Each structure stands twice: as structure tokens, then as C-alpha cells.
Short mmCIF file of C-alpha atoms in Angstrom, two decimals:
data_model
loop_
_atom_site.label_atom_id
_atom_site.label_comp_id
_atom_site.label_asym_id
_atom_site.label_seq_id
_atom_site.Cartn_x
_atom_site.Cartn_y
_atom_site.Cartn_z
CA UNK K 166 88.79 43.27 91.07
CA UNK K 167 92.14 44.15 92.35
CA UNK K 168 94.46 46.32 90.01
CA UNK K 169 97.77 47.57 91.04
CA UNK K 170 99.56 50.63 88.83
CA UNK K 171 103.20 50.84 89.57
CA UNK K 172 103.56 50.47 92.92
CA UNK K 173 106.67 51.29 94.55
CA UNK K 174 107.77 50.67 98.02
CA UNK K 175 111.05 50.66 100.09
CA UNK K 176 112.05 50.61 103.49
CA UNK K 177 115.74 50.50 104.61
CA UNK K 178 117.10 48.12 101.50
CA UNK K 179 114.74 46.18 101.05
CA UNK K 180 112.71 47.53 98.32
CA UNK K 181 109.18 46.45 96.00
CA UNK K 182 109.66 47.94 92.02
CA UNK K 183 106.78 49.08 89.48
CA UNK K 184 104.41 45.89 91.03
CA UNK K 185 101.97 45.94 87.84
CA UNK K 186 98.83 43.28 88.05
CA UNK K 187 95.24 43.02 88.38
CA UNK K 188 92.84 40.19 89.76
CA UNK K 189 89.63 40.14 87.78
CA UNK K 190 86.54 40.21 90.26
CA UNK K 191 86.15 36.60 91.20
CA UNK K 192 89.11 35.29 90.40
CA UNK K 193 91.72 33.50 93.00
CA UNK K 194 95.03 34.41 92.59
CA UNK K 195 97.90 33.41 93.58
CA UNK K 196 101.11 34.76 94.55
CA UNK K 197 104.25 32.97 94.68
CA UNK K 198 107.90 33.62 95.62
CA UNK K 199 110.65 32.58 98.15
CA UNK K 200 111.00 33.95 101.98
CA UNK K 201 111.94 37.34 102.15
CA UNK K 202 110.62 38.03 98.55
CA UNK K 203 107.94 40.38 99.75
CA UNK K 204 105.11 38.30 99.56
CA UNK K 205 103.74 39.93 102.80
CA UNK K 206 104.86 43.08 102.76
CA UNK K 207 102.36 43.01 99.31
CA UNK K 208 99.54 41.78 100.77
CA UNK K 209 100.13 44.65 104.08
CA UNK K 210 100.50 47.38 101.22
CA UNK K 211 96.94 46.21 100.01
CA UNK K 212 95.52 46.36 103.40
CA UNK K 213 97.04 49.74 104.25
CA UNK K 214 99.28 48.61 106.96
CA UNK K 215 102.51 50.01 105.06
CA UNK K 216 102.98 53.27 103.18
CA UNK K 217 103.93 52.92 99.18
CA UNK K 218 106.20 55.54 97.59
CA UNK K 219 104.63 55.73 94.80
CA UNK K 220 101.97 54.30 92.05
CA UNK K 221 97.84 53.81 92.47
CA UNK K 222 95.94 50.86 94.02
CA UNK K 223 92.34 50.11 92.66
CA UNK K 224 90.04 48.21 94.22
CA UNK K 225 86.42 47.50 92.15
CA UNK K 226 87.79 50.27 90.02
CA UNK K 227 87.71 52.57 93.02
CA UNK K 228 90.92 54.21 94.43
CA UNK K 229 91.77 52.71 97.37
CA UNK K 230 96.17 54.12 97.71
CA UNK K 231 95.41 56.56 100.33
CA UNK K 232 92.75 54.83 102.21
CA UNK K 233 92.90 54.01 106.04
CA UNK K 234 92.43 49.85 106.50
CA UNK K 235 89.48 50.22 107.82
CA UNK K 236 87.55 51.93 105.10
CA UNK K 237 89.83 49.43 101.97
CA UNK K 238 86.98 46.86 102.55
CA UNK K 239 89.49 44.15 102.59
CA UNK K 240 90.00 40.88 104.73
CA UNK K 241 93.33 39.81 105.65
CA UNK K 242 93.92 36.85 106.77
CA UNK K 243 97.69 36.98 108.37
CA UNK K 244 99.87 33.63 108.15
CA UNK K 245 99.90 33.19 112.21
CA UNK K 246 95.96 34.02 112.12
CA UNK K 247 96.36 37.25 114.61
CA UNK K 248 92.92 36.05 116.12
CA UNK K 249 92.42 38.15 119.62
CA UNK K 250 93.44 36.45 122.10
CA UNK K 251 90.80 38.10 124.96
CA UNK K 252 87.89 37.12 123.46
CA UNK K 253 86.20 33.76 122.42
CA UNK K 254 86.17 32.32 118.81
CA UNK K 255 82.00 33.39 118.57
CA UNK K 256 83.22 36.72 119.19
CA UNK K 257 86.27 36.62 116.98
CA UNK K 258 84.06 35.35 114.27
CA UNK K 259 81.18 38.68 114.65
CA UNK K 260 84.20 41.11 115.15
CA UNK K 261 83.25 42.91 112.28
CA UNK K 262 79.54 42.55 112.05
CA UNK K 263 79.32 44.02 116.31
CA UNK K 264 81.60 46.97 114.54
CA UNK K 265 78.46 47.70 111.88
CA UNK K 266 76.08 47.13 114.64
CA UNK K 267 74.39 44.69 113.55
CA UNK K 268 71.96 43.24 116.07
CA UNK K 269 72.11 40.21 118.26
CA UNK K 270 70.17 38.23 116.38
CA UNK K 271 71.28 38.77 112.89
CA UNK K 272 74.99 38.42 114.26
CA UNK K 273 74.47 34.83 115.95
CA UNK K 274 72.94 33.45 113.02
CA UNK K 275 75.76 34.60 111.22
CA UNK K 276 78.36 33.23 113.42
CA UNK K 277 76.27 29.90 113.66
CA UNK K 278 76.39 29.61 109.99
CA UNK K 279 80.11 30.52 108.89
CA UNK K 280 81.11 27.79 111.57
CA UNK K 281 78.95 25.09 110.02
CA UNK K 282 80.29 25.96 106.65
CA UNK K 283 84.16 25.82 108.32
CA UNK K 284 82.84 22.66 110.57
CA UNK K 285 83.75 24.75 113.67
CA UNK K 286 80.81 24.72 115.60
CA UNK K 287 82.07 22.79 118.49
CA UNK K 288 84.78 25.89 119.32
CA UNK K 289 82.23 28.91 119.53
CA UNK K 290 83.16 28.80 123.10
CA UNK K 291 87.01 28.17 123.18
CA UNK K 292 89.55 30.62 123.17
CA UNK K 293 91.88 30.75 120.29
CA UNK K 294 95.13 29.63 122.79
CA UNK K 295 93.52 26.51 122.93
CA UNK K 296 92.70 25.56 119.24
CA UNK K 297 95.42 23.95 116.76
CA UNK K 298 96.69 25.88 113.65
CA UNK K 299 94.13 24.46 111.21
CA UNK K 300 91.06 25.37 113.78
CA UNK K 301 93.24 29.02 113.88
CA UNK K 302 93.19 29.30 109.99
CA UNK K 303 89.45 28.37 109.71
CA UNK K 304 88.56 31.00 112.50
CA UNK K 305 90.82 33.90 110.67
CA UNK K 306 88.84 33.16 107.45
CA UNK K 307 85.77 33.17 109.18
CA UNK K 308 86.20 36.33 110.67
CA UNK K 309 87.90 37.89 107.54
CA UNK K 310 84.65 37.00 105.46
CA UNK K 311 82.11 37.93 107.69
CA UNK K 312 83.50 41.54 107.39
CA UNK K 313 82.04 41.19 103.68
CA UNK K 314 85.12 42.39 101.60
CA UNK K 315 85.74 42.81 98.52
CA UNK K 316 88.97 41.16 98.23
CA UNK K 317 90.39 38.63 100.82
CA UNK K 318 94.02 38.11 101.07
CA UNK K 319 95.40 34.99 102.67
CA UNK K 320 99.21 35.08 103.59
CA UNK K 321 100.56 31.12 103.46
CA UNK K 322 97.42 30.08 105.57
CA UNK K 323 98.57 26.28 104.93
CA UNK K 324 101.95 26.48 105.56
CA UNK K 325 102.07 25.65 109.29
CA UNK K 326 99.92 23.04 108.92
CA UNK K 327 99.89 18.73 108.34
CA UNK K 328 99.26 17.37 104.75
CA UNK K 329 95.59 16.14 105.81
CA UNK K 330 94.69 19.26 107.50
CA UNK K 331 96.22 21.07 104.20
CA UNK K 332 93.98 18.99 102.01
CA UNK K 333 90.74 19.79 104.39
CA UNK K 334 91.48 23.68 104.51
CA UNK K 335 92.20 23.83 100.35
CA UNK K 336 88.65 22.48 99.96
CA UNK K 337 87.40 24.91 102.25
CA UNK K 338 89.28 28.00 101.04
CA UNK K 339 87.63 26.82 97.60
CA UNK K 340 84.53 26.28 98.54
CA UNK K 341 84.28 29.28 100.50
CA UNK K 342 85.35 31.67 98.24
CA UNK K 343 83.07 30.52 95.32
CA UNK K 344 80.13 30.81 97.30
CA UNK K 345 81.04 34.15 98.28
CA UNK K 346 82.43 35.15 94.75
CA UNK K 347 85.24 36.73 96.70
CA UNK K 348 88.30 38.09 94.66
CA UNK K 349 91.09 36.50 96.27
CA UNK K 350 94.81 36.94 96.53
CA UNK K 351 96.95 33.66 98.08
CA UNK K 352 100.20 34.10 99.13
CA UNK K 353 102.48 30.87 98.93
CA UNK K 354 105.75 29.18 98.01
CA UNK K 355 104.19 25.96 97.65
CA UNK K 356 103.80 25.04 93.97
CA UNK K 357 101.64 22.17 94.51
CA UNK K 358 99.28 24.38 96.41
CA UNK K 359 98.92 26.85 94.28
CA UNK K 360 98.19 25.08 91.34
CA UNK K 361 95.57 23.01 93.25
CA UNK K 362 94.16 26.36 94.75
CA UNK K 363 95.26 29.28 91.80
CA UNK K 364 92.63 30.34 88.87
CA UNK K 365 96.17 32.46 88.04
CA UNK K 366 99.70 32.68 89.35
CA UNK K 367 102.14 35.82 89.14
CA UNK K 368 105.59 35.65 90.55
CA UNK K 369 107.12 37.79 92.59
CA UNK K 370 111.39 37.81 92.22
CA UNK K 371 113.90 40.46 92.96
CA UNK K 372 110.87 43.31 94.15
CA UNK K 373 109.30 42.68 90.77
CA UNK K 374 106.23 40.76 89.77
CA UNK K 375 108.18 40.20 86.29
CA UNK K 376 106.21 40.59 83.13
CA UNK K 377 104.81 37.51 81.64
CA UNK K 378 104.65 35.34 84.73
CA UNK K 379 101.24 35.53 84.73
CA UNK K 380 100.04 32.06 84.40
CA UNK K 381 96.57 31.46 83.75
CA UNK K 382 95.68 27.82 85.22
CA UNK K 383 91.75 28.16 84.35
CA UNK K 384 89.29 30.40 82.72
CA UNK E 1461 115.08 44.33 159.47
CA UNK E 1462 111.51 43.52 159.60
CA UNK E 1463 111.55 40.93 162.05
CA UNK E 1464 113.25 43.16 164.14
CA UNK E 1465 110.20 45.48 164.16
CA UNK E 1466 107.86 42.27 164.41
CA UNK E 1467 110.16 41.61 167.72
CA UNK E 1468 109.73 44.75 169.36
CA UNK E 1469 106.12 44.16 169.29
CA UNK E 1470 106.33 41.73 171.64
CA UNK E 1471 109.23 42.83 173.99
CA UNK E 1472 108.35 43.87 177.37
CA UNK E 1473 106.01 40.64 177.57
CA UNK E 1474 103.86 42.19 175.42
CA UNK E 1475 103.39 45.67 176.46
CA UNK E 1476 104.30 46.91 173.69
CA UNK E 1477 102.32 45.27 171.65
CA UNK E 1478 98.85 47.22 173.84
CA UNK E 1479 100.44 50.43 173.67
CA UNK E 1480 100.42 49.70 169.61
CA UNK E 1481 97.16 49.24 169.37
CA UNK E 1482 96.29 51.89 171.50
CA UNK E 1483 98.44 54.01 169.60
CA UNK E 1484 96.37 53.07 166.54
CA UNK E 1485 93.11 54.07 168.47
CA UNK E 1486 94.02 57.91 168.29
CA UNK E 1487 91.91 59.86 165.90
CA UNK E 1488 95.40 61.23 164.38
CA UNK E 1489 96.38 58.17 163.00
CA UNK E 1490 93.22 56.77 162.14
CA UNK E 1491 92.97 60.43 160.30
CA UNK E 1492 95.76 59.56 158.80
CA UNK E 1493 95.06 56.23 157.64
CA UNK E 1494 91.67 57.30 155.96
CA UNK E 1495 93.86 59.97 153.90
CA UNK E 1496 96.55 57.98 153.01
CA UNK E 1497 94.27 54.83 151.38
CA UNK E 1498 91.91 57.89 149.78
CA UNK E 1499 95.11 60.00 148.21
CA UNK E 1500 97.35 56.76 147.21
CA UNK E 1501 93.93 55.57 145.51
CA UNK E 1502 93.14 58.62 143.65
CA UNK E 1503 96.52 59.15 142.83
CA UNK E 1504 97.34 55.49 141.50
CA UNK E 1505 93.99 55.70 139.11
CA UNK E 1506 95.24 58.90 138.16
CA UNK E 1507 98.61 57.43 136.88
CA UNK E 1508 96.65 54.90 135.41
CA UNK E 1509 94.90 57.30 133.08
CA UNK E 1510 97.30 59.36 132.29
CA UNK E 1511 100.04 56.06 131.48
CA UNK E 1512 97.77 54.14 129.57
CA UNK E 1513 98.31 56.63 126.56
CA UNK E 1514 101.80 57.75 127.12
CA UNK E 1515 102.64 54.21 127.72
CA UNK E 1516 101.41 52.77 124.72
CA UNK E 1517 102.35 56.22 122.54
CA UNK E 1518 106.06 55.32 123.67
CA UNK E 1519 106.01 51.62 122.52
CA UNK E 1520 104.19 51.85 119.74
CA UNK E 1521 105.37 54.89 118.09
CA UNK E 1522 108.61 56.46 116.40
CA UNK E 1523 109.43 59.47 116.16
CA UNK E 1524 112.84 61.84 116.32
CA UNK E 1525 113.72 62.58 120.17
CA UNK E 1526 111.23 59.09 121.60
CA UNK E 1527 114.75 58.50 123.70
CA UNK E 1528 114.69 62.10 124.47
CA UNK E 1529 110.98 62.21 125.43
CA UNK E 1530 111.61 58.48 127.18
CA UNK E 1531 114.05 59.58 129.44
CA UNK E 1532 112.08 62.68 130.26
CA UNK E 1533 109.55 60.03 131.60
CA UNK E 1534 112.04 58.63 133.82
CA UNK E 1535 112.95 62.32 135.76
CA UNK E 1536 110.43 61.91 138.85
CA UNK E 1537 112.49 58.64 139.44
CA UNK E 1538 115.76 59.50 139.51
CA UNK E 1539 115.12 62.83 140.64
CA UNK E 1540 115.45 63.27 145.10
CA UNK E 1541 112.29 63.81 146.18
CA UNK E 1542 112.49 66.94 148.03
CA UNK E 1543 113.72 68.33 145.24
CA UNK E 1544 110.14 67.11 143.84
CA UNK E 1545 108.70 68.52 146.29
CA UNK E 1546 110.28 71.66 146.14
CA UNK E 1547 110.02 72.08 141.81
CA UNK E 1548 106.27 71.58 142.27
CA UNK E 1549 106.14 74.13 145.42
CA UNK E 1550 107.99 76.62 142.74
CA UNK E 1551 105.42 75.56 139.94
CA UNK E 1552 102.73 76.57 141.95
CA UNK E 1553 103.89 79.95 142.04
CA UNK E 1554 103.72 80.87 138.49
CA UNK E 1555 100.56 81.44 136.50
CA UNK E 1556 97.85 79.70 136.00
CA UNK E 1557 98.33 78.54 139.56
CA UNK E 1558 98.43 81.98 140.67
CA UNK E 1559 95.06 83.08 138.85
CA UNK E 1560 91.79 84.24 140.36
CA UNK E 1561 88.88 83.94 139.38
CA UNK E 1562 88.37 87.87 140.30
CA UNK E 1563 90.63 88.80 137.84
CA UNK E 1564 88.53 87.71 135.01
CA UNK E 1565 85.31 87.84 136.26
CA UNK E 1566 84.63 89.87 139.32
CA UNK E 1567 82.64 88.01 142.14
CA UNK E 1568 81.52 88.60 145.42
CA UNK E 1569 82.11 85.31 146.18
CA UNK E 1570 84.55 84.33 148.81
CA UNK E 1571 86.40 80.86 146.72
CA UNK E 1572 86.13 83.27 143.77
CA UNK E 1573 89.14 85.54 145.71
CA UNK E 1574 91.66 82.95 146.04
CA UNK E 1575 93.70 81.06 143.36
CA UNK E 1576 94.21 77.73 142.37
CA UNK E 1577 97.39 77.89 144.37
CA UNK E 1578 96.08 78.48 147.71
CA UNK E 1579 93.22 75.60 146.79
CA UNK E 1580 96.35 73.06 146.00
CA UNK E 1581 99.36 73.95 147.97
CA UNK E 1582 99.70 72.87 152.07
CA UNK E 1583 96.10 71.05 151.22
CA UNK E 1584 95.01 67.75 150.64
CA UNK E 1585 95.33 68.12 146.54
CA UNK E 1586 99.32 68.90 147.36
CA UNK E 1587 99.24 65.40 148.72
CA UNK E 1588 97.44 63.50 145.67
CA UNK E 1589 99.42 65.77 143.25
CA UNK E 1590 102.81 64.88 144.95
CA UNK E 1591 102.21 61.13 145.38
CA UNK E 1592 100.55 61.33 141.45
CA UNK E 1593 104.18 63.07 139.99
CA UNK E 1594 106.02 59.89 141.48
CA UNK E 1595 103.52 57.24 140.87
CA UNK E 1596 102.82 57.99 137.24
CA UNK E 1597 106.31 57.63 136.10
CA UNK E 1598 106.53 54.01 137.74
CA UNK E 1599 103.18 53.35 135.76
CA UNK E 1600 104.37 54.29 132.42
CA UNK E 1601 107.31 52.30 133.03
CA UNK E 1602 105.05 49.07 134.08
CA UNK E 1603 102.73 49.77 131.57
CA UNK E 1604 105.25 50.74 128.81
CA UNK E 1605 106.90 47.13 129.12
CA UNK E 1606 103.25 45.22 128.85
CA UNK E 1607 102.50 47.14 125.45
CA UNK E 1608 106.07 46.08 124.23
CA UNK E 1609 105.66 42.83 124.82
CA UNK E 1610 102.51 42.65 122.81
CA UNK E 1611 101.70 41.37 119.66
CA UNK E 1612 100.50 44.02 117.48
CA UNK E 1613 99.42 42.23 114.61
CA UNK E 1614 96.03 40.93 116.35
CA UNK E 1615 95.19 44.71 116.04
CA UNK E 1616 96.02 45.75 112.71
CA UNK E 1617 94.04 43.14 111.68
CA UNK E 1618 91.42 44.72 113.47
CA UNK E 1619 92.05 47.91 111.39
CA UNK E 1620 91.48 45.70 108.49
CA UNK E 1621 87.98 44.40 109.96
CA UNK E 1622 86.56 48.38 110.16
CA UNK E 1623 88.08 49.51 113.59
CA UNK E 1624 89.73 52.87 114.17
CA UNK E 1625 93.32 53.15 115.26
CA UNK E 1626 91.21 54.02 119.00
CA UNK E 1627 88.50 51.39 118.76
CA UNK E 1628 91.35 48.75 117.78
CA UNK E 1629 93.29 50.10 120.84
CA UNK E 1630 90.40 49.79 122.97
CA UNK E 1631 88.76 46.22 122.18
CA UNK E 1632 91.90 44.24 121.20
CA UNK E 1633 95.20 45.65 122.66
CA UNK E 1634 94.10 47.08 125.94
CA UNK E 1635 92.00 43.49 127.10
CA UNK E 1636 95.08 42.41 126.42
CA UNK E 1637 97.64 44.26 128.57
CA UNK E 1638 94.83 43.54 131.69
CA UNK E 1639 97.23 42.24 133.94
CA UNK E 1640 99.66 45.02 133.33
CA UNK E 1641 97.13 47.78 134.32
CA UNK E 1642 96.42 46.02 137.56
CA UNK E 1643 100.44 45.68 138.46
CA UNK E 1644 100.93 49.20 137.20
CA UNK E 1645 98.04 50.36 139.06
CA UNK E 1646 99.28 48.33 142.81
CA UNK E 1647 103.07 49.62 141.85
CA UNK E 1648 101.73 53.43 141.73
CA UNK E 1649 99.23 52.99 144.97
CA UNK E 1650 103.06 51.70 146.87
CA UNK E 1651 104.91 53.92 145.32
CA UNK E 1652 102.04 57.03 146.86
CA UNK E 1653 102.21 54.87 150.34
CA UNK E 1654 105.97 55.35 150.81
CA UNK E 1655 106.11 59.20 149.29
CA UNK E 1656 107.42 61.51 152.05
CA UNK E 1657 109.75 63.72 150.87
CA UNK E 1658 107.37 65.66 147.99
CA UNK E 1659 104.29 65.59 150.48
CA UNK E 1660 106.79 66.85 153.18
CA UNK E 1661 107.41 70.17 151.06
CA UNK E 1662 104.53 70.35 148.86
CA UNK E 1663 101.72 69.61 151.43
CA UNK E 1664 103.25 70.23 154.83
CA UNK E 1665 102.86 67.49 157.69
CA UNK E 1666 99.53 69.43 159.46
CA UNK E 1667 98.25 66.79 162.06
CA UNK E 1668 94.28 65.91 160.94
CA UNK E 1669 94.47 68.02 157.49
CA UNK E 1670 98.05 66.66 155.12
CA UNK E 1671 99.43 64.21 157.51
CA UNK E 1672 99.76 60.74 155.71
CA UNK E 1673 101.01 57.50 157.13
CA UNK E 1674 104.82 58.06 155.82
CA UNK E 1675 104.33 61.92 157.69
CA UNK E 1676 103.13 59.90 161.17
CA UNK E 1677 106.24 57.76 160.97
CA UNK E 1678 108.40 61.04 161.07
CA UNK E 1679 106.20 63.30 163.39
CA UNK E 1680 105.63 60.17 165.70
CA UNK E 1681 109.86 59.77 165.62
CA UNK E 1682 110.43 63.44 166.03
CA UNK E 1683 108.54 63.86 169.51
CA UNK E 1684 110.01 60.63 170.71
CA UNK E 1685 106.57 58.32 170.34
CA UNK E 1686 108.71 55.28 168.98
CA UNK E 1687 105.66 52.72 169.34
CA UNK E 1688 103.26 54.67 167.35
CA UNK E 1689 106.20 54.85 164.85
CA UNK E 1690 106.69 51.41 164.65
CA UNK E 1691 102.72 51.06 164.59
CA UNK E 1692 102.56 52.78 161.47
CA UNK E 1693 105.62 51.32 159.94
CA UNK E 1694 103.77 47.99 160.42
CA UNK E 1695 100.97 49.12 158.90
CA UNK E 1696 102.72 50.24 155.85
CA UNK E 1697 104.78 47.30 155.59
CA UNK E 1698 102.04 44.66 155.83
CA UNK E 1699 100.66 46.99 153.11
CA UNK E 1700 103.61 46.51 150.53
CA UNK E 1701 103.84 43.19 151.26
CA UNK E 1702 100.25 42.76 149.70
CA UNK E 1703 100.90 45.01 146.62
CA UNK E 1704 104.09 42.89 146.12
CA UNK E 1705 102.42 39.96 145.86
CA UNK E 1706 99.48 41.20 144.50
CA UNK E 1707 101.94 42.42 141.37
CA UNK E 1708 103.47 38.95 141.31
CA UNK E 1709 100.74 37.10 141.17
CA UNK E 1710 99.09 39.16 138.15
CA UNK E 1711 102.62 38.57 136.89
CA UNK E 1712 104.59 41.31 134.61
CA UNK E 1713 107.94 40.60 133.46
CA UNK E 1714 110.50 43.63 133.60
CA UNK E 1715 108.42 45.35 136.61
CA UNK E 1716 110.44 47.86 138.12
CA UNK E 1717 110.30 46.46 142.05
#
């Protein structure tokens, strides 16, 4: 589970206020609120990309505020993907697992089987300049899970995308997460999205994720 | 310009032209030429290494006094080189360059008697160090502009995925600035070719010991050996011509040629 505790940023004047909330382990939650709103500047504080002022982060109960990125145990999956642009998607995809040192073996069949479950198996060998948005997505969530983290956070990974390749990728976020009981945190402005997508929605208005918003869409 | 030094080549029905090559025979210049491609090599990966970090601190990074610390960068440009030549002849002066080895730990040795001074200065390191002080400021510049243009986000997701700030650096933002290394690193090996004035004060012009292609040019000149000069000078120019296109074709916006 994810569980924020008054957590206060600002930089220059644009500023995040008391951001109270929790995501029971499990549980896909989603975040919603116009551009500019904060939405990602939220989901960088969780990764440890930007500094808060004040107030504690908890992650499986554990305190995770003044942790470096790498040690948060959390995948990010950034709304232009951010896959690396040098290397091929196979490699994109066992980032993480070549960083544990796994071996060889155990990291091809785990490549081989996160692209069958996100039907990319024909673009091990491409590189991502020559995939379309969708294929991108699918690749960022591939790599983000195979890091195993506790919580994955998904900034607007639909938004750039066509209805049918929407529908496709909301199956497949879904899917994926269930199977790998991730705790998940979805950052949208779509409404029709996040209710096809949210187990819970908070809103986030004026720096605040105001009390009450919470809106529990299933148990 | 150029073709005017192409043209002399062939006046005198060609003459000239044998007395070139002849001229290029001489175990001067061909001492020359082996020193020149050894010290602009070693000192172009030299400003390599020691860009690659400042160049990426600089456009990555802020801090109070970066403009200060930036334009600091920029002095062995602007600066005239024999004035280069002459601040680094004055550095070499001072301590530690003027330490012996004796004077910490006695020796019978001869090396062990003389400092790093009289190692460096009228020697062949003078000429490295004096084409490095030059060459390293263009490759921060070069290399400066490839890490601005890049798109950091690729490696703070990286952080994300369990990578240090140096392992992110290393597998995701450096592949990445590939090109740039390889122009920075052809700018700085030019920028050592044409060096004269620094290697002029700092290493002397000694004929088979500090003399580099860009000394030949003037000694040839100064004892009236005009077709050696222009030898040389035809050497050197066919020479930037390939770095020039070499650095266009690995393509770098913003280089500073």
C-alpha cells in the first residue's frame, strides 16, 4: 500500500498542500485533475525525482520520504514512455532485471514472457524510434513491472493514443496488474477512463487532494 | 586562399611539386609528423575525459556562480595563446611542479633529483599539456551542447528501475550523446593540430624533440624553406578538412567551428 501524510511541496508558485491518501495494497487508483493540477509532479514526488517540504511517504508501511529512486521500489511509467532510445525493446524490457544480475537465461525468459502477455513479441528487436505510442506504452509497462515494484504509477499512459488502441491497452493495464497484484496509482483527466480502469478515484484541485473525493468505484 | 597553395604546387611545371615531396622525405618532418598525430591524439582523449564530466555537471546541474564557473570554462578560448603559453610556463614554476622527489625521500637515483618541472617543461609533455589546455575547453563546449539537448527523463526513469545517479549516466545518457563525443573528440584533435602559440612558449620549437607540424610551418618560414612550409601547411589542411567533415557527418548542432 501507498500512504501519504501531509505532504507538502512548492517550487516557484506553484505549490502541492497537506496531500493526505492511501492506496490499499492491491488496489488501482486513480488520480484525476486538469493540466497543470499537479498530477505529475505527484507521481515524481513518489518516485523521488522531486524534493517535498514537508510530511512522510509510506510505502508497505515502510518509510520511503527520504529514499533515493532507486532503492523506493517503484515503477514509473512516464506519459511519453522515456524508453532509451540506444538500446532495443528486449533490452529495454530486462533493464532492471541485468541491474540485479540476473542471468541470461532467467532474463530472456522473462522478457519472452512479459511480451507475450503485452502481445509484443514481434518488436524484441526494434528500437523504440520506430514503434507507435501504444507499442511505446506497452514497452514502458513492461519494463516498469519487470523491475518487481511495489507500486506502479502510470502518468496518462492512454492519452496520446486512438480510441481502439485505448480500449486494447485498458484491458491490458487490467489484466496486468491483477496478475501481478500490483498497487497502482493512474494518473488521468479522462473520466471515462478512469471509471473503466479505477477500483477508487481521489481528486486533485487547487494543490489539494480535497477531503471526501475519495470515490470508491468497487470493493 | 587554399587553392592558391594547391597552385603553387604545381608552378614551375611541376618542380615544385618534387621538391615537396622531397621536403616531406626529411627525417625532421617526418619527426614531426609522428609527434604531432601522437600529442594531438593523447591530448584530444584527454579532453575527452576530463569534458565528459564537466560537460554534463554544467548542463545538468544548478548551482550559485554555474555562469561564473561557465565562463571560467570558456578562458583558454578567448584568452591569446602566448599568453597560454606563457601562464602555464609561470605555473610550472610554483610548487608541486617544482618538487623533488629528494626532498621527501632521499635517493641516489638520478630521475629522483629533478622535478616534475624539468620532466614537463621544453619536453614532449609541454606539448600534450599545451595542446590539452586549448582542446579541452572546445570539448566541454561540444560536449556541453549534446547533454543539453538531451532528454533527461529516459534516465530518471532509470533511477526509478534501481540505477545509481552514475550507472544511469553511464548506460542511458552517455550511449546517447555518442555522436557528440566523437565531434568533440575530432574538434579537440584540430584544435591540438593548429596550436602554436602555447607549444611555442611552453615546449620550445627543438628540431627532432618539441617540434610539431604548426612549429615546422614557422621554422621552415623563418630560414626561408617556403616549399617545405607549404608542404606542411598542406598536410595540415588536408587534415582539417577531414575532421570537418568528419564532425559534420556525425552531426552536432551548435558546434563551435
Amino acid at each position: 500500500m501507498i500512504e501519504l501524510k501531509k505532504v507538502c511541496f512548492k517550487q516557484e508558485d506553484f505549490s502541492l498542500a497537506d496531500l493526505d491518501f492511501e492506496v490499499p495494497f492491491g488496489e488501482y487508483a486513480i488520480i484525476m485533475g486538469k493540466t497543470g493540477s499537479g498530477k505529475t509532479t505527484l507521481l515524481e514526488i513518489l518516485c523521488g525525482l522531486r524534493f517535498i517540504k514537508s510530511g512522510k511517504i509510506f510505502l508497505n508501511h515502510k518509510d520511503v520520504t527520504n529514499l533515493k529512486p532507486a532503492s523506493r521500489q517503484i515503477g514509473y511509467v512516464p506519459q511519453d514512455a522515456a524508453l532509451f532510445p540506444t538500446m532495443n525493446i528486449a533490452e529495454n524490457l530486462g533493464f532492471a532485471l541485468k541491474l540485479k544480475a540476473y542471468s541470461k537465461v532467467e532474463i530472456t525468459i522473462a522478457i519472452q514472457e512479459m511480451a507475450e502477455d503485452l502481445s509484443i513479441s514481434h518488436l524484441l528487436n526494434r528500437y523504440p524510434n520506430q514503434l507507435s505510442g501504444g507499442e511505446r506504452q506497452r514497452v514502458a509497462l513492461g519494463r516498469a513491472i519487470l523491475s518487481k515494484p511495489k507500486l506502479l504509477l502510470l502518468d496518462e499512459p492512454l492519452s496520446a493514443l486512438d480510441l481502439e488502441t485505448q480500449q486494447d491497452l485498458c484491458q491490458i493495464l487490467k489484466k496486468t496488474c491483477m496478475e501481478h497484484r500490483l498497487t497502482t496509482l493512474h494518473v488521468t483527466h479522462n473520466s471515462e477512463e478512469a471509471k473503466q480502469l479505477g477500483d477508487r478515484i481521489y481528486k486533485l484541485q487547487d494543490g489539494r487532494i480535497h477531503p471526501g473525493s475519495s470515490m470508491i468505484l468497487a470493493s | 586562399m587554399l587553392l592558391a597553395d594547391v597552385l603553387y604546387l604545381f608552378s614551375n611545371q611541376g618542380t615544385a611539386m618534387v621538391e615537396v615531396f622531397e621536403a616531406l622525405q626529411s627525417p625532421e618532418i617526418k619527426s614531426s609528423i609522428y609527434l604531432s598525430l601522437l600529442s594531438c591524439s593523447l591530448s584530444a582523449f584527454l579532453s575527452i575525459f576530463v569534458a565528459v564530466p564537466i560537460a554534463y555537471f554544467l548542463a545538468t546541474s544548478e548551482f550559485r556562480g554555474k555562469h561564473l564557473v561557465d565562463a571560467i570554462m570558456d578562458i583558454p578560448i578567448i584568452l591569446p595563446p602566448l599568453v597560454i603559453g606563457m601562464s602555464l610556463l609561470i605555473l610550472f614554476q610554483f610548487a608541486p611542479f617544482t618538487w623533488k622527489w629528494n626532498d621527501f625521500f632521499p635517493s641516489n637515483s638520478s630521475w629522483a633529483d629533478r622535478s616534475l618541472n624539468a620532466w614537463v617543461v621544453y619536453q614532449v609533455p609541454a606539448v600534450i599539456i599545451a595542446q590539452f589546455t586549448v582542446a579541452a575547453a572546445f570539448a566541454i563546449r561540444t560536449l556541453k551542447v549534446s547533454f543539453e539537448q538531451l532528454d533527461r527523463r529516459p534516465e530518471q526513469v532509470a533511477w526509478t528501475l534501481g540505477c545509481s545517479r552514475y550507472q544511469a549516466f553511464k548506460r542511458v545518457s552517455l550511449p546517447q550523446v555518442q555522436s557528440g563525443i566523437i565531434a568533440a573528440w575530432t574538434l579537440a584533435w584540430a584544435r591540438s593540430l593548429g596550436e602554436f602559440g602555447p607549444i611555442l612558449m611552453f615546449a620550445g620549437a627543438t628540431r627532432n624533440k618539441t617540434e610539431v607540424l604548426s612549429t615546422t610551418v614557422f621554422i621552415e618560414m623563418s630560414t626561408g624553406n617556403l616549399k617545405t612550409a607549404v608542404a606542411v601547411s598542406l598536410i595540415m589542411i588536408l587534415t582539417a578538412f577531414t575532421v570537418l567533415i568528419t564532425a559534420r557527418v556525425f552531426g552536432n548542432r551548435g558546434l563551435p567551428i
